[in-house]
Coordinates of C-alpha atoms in Angstrom, one line a residue:
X149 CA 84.6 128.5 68.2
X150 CA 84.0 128.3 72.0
X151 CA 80.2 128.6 72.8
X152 CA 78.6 131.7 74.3
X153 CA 78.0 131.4 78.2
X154 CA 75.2 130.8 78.8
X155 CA 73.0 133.4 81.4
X156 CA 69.4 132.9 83.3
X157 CA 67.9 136.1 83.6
X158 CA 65.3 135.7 86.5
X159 CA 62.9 138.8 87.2
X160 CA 59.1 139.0 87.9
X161 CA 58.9 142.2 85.8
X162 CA 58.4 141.1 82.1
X163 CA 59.8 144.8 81.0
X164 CA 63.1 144.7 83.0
X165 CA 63.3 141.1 81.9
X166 CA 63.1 142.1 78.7
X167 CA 65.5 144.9 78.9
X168 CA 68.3 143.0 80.4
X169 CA 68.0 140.1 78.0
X170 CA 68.1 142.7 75.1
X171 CA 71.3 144.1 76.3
X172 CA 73.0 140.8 77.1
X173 CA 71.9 138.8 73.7
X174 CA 73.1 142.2 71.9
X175 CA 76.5 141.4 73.9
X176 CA 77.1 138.0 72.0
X177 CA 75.7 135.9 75.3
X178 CA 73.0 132.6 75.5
X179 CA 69.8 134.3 77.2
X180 CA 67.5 131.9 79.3
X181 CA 64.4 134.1 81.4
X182 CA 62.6 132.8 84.6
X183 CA 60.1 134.5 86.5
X184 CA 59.9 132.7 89.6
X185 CA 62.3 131.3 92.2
X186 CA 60.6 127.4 90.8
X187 CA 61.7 128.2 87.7
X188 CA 64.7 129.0 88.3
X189 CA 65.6 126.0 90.1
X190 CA 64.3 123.9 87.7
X191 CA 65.7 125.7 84.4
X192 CA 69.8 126.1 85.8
X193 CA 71.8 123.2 85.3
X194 CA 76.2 122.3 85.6
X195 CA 75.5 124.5 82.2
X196 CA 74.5 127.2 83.8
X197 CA 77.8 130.0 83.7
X198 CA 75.4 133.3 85.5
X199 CA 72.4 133.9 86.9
X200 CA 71.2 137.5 86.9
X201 CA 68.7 137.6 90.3
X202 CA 66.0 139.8 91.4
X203 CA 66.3 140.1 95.4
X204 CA 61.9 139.9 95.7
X205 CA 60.4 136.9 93.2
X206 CA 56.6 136.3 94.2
X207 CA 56.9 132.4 95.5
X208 CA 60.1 132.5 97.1
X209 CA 63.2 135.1 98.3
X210 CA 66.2 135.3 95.5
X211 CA 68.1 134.9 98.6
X212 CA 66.8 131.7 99.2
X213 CA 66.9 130.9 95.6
X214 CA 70.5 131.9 95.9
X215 CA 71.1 130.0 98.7
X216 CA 70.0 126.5 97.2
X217 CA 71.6 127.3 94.1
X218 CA 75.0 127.5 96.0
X219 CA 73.9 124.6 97.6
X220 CA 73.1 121.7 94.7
X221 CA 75.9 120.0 93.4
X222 CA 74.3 120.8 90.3
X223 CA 74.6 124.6 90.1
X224 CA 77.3 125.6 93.3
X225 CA 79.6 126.7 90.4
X226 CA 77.5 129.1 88.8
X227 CA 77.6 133.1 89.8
X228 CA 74.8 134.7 91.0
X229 CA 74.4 138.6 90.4
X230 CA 71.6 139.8 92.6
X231 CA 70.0 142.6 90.5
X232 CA 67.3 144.7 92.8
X233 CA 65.4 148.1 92.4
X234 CA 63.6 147.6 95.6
X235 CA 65.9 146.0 98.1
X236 CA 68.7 149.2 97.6
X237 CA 70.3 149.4 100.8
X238 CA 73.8 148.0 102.5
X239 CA 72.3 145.9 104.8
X240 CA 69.9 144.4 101.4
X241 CA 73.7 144.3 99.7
X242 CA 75.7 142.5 102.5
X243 CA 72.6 140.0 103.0
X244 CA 72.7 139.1 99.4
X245 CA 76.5 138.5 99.5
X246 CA 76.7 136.3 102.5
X247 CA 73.8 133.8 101.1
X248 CA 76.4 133.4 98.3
X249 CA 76.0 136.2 95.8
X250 CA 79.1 136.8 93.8
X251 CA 77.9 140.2 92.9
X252 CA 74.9 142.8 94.1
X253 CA 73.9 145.7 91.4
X254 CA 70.9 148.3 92.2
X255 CA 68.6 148.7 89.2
X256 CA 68.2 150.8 87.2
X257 CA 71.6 150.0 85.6
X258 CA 73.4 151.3 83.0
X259 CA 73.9 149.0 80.0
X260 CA 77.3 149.8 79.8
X261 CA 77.7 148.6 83.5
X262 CA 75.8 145.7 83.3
X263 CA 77.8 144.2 80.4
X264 CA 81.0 145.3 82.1
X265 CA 80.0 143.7 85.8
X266 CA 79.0 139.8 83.3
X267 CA 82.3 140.2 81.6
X268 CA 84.0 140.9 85.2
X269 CA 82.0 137.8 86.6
X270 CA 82.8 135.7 83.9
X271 CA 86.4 136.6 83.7
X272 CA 86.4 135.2 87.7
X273 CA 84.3 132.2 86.3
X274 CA 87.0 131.0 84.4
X275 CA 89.4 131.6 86.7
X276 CA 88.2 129.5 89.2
X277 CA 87.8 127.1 86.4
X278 CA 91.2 126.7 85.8
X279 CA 92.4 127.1 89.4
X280 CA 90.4 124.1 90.3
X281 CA 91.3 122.2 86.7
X282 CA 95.0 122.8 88.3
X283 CA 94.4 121.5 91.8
X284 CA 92.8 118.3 90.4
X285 CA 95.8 118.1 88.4
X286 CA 98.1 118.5 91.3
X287 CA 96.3 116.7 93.8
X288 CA 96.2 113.5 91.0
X289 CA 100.0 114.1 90.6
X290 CA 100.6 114.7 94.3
X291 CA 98.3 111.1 94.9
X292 CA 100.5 109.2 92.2
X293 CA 103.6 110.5 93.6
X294 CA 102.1 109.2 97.3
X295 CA 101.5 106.1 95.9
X296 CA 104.5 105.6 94.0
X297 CA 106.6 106.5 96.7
X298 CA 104.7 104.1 99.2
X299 CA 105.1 101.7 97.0
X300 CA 108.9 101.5 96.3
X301 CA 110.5 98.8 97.7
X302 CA 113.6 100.7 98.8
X303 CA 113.1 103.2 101.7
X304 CA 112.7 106.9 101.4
X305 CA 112.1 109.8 103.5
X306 CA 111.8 113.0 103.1
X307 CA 112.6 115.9 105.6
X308 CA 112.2 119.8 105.6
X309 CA 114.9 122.3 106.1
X310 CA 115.1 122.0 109.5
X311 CA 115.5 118.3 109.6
X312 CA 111.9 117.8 110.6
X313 CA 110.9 114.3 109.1
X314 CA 107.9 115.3 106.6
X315 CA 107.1 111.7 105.1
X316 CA 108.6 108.1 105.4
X317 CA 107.6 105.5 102.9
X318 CA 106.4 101.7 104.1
X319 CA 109.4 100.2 103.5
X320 CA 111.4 102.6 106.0
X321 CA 109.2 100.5 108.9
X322 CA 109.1 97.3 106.8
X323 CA 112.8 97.6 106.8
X324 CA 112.8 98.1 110.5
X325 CA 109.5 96.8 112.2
X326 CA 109.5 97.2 115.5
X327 CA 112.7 99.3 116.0
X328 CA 111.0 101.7 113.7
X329 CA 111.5 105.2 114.5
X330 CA 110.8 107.4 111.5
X331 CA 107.7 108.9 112.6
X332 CA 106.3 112.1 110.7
X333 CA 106.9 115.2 112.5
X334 CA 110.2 114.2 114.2
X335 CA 113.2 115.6 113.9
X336 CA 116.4 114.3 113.4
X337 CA 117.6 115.2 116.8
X338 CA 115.1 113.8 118.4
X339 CA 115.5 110.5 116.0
X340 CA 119.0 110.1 117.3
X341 CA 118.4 110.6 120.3
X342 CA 115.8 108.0 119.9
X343 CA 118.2 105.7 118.1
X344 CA 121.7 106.2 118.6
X345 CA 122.6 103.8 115.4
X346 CA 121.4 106.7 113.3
X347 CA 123.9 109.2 114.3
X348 CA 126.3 108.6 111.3
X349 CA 123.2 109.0 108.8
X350 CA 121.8 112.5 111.1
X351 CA 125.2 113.6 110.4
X352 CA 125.1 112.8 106.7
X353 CA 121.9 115.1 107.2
X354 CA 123.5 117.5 108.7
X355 CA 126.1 118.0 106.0
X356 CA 123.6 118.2 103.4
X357 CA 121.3 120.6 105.3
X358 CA 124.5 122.5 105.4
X359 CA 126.1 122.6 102.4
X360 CA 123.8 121.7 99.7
X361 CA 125.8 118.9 98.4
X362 CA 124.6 115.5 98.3
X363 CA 126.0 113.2 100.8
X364 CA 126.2 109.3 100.3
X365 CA 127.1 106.5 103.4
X366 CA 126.5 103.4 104.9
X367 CA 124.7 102.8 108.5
X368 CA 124.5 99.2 109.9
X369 CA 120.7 99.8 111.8
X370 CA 118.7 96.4 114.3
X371 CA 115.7 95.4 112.9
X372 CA 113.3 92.4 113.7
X373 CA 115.6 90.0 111.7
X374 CA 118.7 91.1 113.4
X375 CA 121.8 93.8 111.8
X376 CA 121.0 95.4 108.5
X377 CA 123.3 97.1 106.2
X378 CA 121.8 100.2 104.2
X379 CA 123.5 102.1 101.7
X380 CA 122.0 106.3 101.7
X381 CA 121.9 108.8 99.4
X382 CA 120.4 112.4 100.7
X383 CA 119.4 114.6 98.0
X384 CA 119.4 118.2 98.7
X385 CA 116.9 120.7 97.2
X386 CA 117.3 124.4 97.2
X387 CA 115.1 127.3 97.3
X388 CA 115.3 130.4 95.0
X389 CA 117.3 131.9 97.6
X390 CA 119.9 129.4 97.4
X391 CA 118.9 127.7 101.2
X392 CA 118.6 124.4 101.4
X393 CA 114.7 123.9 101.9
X394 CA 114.6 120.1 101.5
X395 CA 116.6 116.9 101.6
X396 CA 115.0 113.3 100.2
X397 CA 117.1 110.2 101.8
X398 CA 116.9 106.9 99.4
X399 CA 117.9 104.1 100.7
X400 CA 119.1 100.2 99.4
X401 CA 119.3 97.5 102.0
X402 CA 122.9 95.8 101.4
X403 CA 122.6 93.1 103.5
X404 CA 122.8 89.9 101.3
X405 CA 125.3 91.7 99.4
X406 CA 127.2 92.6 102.7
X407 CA 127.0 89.4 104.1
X408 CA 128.0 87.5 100.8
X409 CA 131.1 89.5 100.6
X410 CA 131.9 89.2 104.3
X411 CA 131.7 85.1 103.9
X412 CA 133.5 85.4 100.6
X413 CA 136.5 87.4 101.9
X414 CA 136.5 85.6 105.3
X415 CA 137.0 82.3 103.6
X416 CA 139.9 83.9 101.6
X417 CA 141.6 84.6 104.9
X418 CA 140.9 81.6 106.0
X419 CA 142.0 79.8 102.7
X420 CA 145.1 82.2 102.5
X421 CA 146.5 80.8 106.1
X422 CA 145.9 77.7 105.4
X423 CA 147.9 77.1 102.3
X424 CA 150.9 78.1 104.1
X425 CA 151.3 74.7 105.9
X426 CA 151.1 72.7 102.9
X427 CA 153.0 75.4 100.4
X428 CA 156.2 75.6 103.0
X429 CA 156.5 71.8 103.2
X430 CA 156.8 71.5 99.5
X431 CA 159.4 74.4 99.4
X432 CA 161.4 73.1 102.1
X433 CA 161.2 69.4 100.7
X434 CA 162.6 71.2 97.5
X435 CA 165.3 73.0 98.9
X436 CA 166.5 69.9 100.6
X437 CA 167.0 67.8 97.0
X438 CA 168.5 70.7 95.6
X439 CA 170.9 71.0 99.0
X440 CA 171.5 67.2 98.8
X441 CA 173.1 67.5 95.0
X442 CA 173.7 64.3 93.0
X443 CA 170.6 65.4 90.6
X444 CA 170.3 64.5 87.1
X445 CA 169.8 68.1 84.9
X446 CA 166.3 67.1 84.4
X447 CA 165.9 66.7 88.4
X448 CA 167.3 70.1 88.7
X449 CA 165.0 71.5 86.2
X450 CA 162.5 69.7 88.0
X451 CA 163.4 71.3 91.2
X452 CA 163.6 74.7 90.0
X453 CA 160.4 74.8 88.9
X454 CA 158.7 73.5 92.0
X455 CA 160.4 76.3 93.6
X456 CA 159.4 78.9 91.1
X457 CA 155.7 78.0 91.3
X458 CA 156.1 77.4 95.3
X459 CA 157.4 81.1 95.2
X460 CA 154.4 82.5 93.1
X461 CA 151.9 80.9 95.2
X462 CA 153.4 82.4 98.0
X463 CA 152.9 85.9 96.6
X464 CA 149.9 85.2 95.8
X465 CA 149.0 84.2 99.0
X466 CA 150.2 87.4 101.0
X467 CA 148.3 89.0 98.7
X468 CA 144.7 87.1 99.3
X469 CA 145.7 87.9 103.5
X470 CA 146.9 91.7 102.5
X471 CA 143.3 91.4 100.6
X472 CA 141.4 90.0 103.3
X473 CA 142.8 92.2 105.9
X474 CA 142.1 95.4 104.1
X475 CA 138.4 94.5 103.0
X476 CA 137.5 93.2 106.9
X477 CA 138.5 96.9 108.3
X478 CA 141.9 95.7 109.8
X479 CA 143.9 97.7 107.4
X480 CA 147.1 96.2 106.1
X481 CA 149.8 96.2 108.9
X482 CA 152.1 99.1 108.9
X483 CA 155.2 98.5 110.6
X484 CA 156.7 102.3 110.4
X485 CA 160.9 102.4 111.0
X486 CA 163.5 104.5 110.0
X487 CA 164.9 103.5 106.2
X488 CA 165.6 104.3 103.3
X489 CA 163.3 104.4 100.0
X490 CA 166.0 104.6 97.3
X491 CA 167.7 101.1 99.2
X492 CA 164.2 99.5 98.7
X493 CA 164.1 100.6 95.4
X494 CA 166.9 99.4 94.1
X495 CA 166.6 95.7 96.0
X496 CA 163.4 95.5 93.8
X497 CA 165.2 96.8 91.1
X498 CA 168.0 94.2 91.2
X499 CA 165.5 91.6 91.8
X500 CA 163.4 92.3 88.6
X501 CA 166.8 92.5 86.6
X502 CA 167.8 89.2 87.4
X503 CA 164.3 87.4 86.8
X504 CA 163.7 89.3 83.5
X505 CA 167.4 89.5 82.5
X506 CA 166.3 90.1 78.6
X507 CA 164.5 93.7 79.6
X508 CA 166.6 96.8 80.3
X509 CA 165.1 98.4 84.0
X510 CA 166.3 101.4 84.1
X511 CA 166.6 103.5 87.7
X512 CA 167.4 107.3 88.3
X513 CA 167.3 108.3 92.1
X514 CA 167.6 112.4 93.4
X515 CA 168.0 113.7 97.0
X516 CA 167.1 112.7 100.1
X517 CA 165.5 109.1 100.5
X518 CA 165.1 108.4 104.0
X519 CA 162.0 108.7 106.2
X520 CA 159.7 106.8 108.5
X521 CA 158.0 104.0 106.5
X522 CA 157.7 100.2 106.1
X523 CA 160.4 98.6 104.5
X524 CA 158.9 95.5 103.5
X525 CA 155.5 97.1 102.2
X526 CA 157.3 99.7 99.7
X527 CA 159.2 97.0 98.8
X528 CA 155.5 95.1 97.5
X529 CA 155.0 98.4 95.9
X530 CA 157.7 99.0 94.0
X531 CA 157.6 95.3 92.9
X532 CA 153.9 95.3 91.7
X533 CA 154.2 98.6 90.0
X534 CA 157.6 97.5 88.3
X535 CA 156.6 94.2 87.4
X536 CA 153.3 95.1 86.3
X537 CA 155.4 97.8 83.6
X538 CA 157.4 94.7 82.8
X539 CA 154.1 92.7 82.1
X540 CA 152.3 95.2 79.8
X541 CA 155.5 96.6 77.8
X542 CA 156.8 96.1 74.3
X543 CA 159.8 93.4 75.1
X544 CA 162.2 95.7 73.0
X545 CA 161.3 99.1 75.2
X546 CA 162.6 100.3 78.7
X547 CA 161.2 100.3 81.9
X548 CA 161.8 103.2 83.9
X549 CA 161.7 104.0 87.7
X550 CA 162.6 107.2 89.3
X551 CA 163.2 108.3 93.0
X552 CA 163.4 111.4 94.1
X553 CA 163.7 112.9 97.6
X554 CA 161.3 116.4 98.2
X555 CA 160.7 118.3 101.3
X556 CA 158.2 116.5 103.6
X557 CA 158.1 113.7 101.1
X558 CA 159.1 110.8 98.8
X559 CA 157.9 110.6 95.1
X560 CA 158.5 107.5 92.9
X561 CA 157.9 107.1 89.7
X562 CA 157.6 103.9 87.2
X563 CA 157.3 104.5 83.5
X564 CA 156.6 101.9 80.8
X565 CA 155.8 102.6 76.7
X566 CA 153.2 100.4 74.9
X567 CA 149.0 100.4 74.4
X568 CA 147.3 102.8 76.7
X569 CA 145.2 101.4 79.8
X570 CA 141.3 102.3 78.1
X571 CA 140.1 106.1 79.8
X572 CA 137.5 103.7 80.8
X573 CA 139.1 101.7 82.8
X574 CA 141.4 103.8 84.3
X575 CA 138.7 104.9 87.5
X576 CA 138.5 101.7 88.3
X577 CA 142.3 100.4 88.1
X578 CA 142.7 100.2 91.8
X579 CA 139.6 97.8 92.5
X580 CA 139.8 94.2 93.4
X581 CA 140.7 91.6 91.3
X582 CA 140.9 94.6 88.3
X583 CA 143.5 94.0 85.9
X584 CA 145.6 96.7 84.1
X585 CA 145.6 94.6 80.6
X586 CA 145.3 96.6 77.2
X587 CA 145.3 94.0 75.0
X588 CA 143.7 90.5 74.3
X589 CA 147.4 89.3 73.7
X590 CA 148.8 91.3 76.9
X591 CA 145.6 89.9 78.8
X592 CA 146.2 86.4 77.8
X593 CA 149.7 86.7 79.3
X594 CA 150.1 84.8 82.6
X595 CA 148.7 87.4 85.6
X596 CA 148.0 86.9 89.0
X597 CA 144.6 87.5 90.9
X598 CA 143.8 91.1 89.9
X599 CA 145.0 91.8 93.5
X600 CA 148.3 94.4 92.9
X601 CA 147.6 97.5 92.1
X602 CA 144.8 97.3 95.0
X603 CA 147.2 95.9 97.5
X604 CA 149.3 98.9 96.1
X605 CA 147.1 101.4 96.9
X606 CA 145.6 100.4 100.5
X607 CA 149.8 99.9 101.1
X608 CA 150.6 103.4 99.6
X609 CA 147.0 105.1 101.6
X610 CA 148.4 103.0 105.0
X611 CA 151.4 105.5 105.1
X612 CA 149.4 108.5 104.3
X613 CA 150.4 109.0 100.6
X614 CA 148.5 108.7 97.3
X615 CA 149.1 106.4 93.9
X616 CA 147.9 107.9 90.6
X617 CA 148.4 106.8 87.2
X618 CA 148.5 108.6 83.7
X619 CA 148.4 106.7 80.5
X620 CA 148.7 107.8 77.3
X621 CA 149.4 106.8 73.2
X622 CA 152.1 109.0 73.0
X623 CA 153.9 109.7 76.5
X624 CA 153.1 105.7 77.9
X625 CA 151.8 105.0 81.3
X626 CA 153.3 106.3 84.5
X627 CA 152.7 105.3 88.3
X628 CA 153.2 108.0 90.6
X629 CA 153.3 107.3 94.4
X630 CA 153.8 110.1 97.1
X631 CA 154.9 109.6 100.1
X632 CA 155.1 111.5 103.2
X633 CA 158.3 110.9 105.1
X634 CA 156.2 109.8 108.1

């Protein structure tokens, strides 16, 4: 059971005192009396909850006595209730109140009243109690939110509605240092305008001030240590309306990362050319012992496998430069001339036949095939996609690729049976070095880099189309490629 609040009833006139103590004890409340404004002072405490006080005490003014009680950190929280039969009139009333009375009654009161008015007071009392139990609680939560977000080591910043900048953590000027720009009370206009390298992110902004959808990108921004790379994610938050009232921007500096792969895809390039030299020498020294006959049959073989392994390095070379090209922004050449897709695929057709002359390939072309593209790339398409089918099929089943001509665009097709690619994997099939293996045996089969079905698609994306696969237990695994006829 909660205890009864506890009231000081202070009056000079022992038969009033007596009366209101009588009432309020018979009310269920803790009754302490003073007679004085010393008294008073010295008998209320932080347990104080009411003080019910005569205007006129003989060695001081309830006001006063008010006043200090407002005043001590001890007793500022308790409510006063100025109770008067002498001091009756407004100007008595809106004195008491503005030396801190919480309530002024004119005596004689009725019982009825009185109690009402303590249970009023109280009722406020614990109010204010909770309010400021709440605002501690928030204003500890708000403080550890502060602190945790000044203390994260990526960078965030938070901005209103408008794109006013409302707070930046340390790390968004760590990040920076003397380039820093992200000052409270900014906004994002005047922080591009400030720093042009921060127009792609302001736009990012911009899109998620406007649509309410969150928005990810990269910016490249100087600091005191030179170029960094950041990676952004802006976080939209809406009001009850639906408006976008907030947006909090997290951000992860990329820069080792960057870098790393930079160096590591540079050196491919680099590696890639340089292989040529050495790789076209051995072919060529090759073809002349073949061209020069005389060879025993185990010279021959000899020979022919030289040439088969010169040839497979050779892809896989053009595909570590196709890589290389594509991940350093230069895009994979596109060399766009009039031709004819259903020629192209049936020279890769032919030519995965004859080197896999135990598996049925089976082709089906419809309508129109010509249009605008690159011969020589579709023809890389068509061969990883078909020898890829040929790689991760039963031996015994088809493979089958279709061609058909639409209007304003090409659509091939290439179909194998067998395991399914894992739903798992099936996101990420068109990453680097990603392989489309479904088994441990079809995985220990011999495979290239990983580099196909991502040369694929930055080919197929070069002339505008799209590449998409489905793969299932029942129907087997198709690769679709659309293409528009340029």
């Amino acid at each position: 059971m909660p205890s009864a609040p506890i009231i000081l009833n202070v009056n000079d006139d022992l038969a009033s005192r007596y009366v209101t103590s009588r009432v309020l004890s018979l009310s269920g409340f803790q009754v302490l009396e003073a007679g004085t404004g010393s008294e008073t002072l010295a008998l209320a405490d932080e347990h104080t909850d009411l003080v019910i006080l005569d205007v006129r005490l003989p060695d001081m003014s309830g006001l006063e006595v008010c006043r200090r009680l407002k005043a001590s950190p001890r007793t500022r929280n308790a409510l006063v209730l100025h109770l008067s039969a002498q001091a009756v009139g407004p100007a008595d009333r809106a004195q008491g109140l503005e030396h801190g009375a919480d309530a002024y009654l004119v005596a004689p009161v009725d019982p009825e009243e009185l109690v009402a008015q303590v249970h009023a007071l109280l009722r406020l009392r614990r109010a204010e109690r909770e309010v400021r139990v709440l605002s501690d609680q928030v204003q500890q939560q708000r403080r550890l939110l502060e602190l945790a977000m000044s203390a994260a080591a990526d960078p965030i910043a938070l901005y209103d509605g408008d794109g006013t900048l409302i707070y930046a953590n340390q790390a968004v000027a760590a990040s920076r240092g003397s380039h820093h720009v992200h000052v409270p009370g900014r906004s994002m206009d005047a922080l591009r305008v400030m720093d042009p390298q921060l127009e792609s992110f302001a736009k990012s902004l911009d899109a998620a001030r406007r649509t309410g959808q969150v928005q990810r990108g990269r910016v490249t921004l100087s600091s005191d240590q030179g170029p960094r790379h950041f990676e952004y994610t802006m976080s939209p938050a809406t009001g009850p309306t639906g408006a976008v009232e907030a947006v909090i921007a997290t951000g992860q500096d990329v820069t080792e990362l960057r870098n790393a792969e930079d160096f590591r895809e540079q050196f491919i390039g680099i590696l890639g050319h340089d292989l040529r030299n050495p790789l076209n020498a051995l072919s060529m020294s090759a073809q002349q012992l073949q061209r020069q006959g005389e060879l025993s049959d185990r010279q021959r073989v000899f020979t022919e496998r030289i040439l088969t392994s010169a040839e497979r390095m050779e892809r896989m070379i053009r595909q570590l430069l196709d890589f290389a090209r594509a991940r350093l922004g230069a895009g994979l050449p596109v060399v766009r001339s009039r031709c004819d897709l259903f020629d192209v695929v049936r020279g890769a057709v032919e030519e995965a036949r004859a080197s896999h002359p135990q598996r049925e390939v089976m082709l089906d072309v419809q309508g129109d095939g010509r249009g605008e593209w690159d011969a020589d790339r579709l023809e890389q398409v068509v061969g990883n996609l078909v020898s890829n089918a040929l790689k991760f099929s039963p031996p015994e089943s088809p493979v089958r690729v279709s061609a058909e001509g639409l209007n304003g665009e090409a659509v091939l097709r290439v179909h194998n049976l067998g395991a399914p690619i894992p739903a798992e994997q099936v996101p990420h099939l068109f990453a680097a070095w990603r392989r489309a293996g479904r088994s441990d045996r079809e995985r220990g089969a011999a495979g290239g880099l990983g580099l196909g079905l991502y040369i694929t698609s930055q080919i197929v994306r070069s002339h505008g189309g799209t590449v998409q696969v489905t793969s299932t237990e029942a129907q087997g695994t198709t690769f679709t490629v659309r293409l528009p006829r340029g």
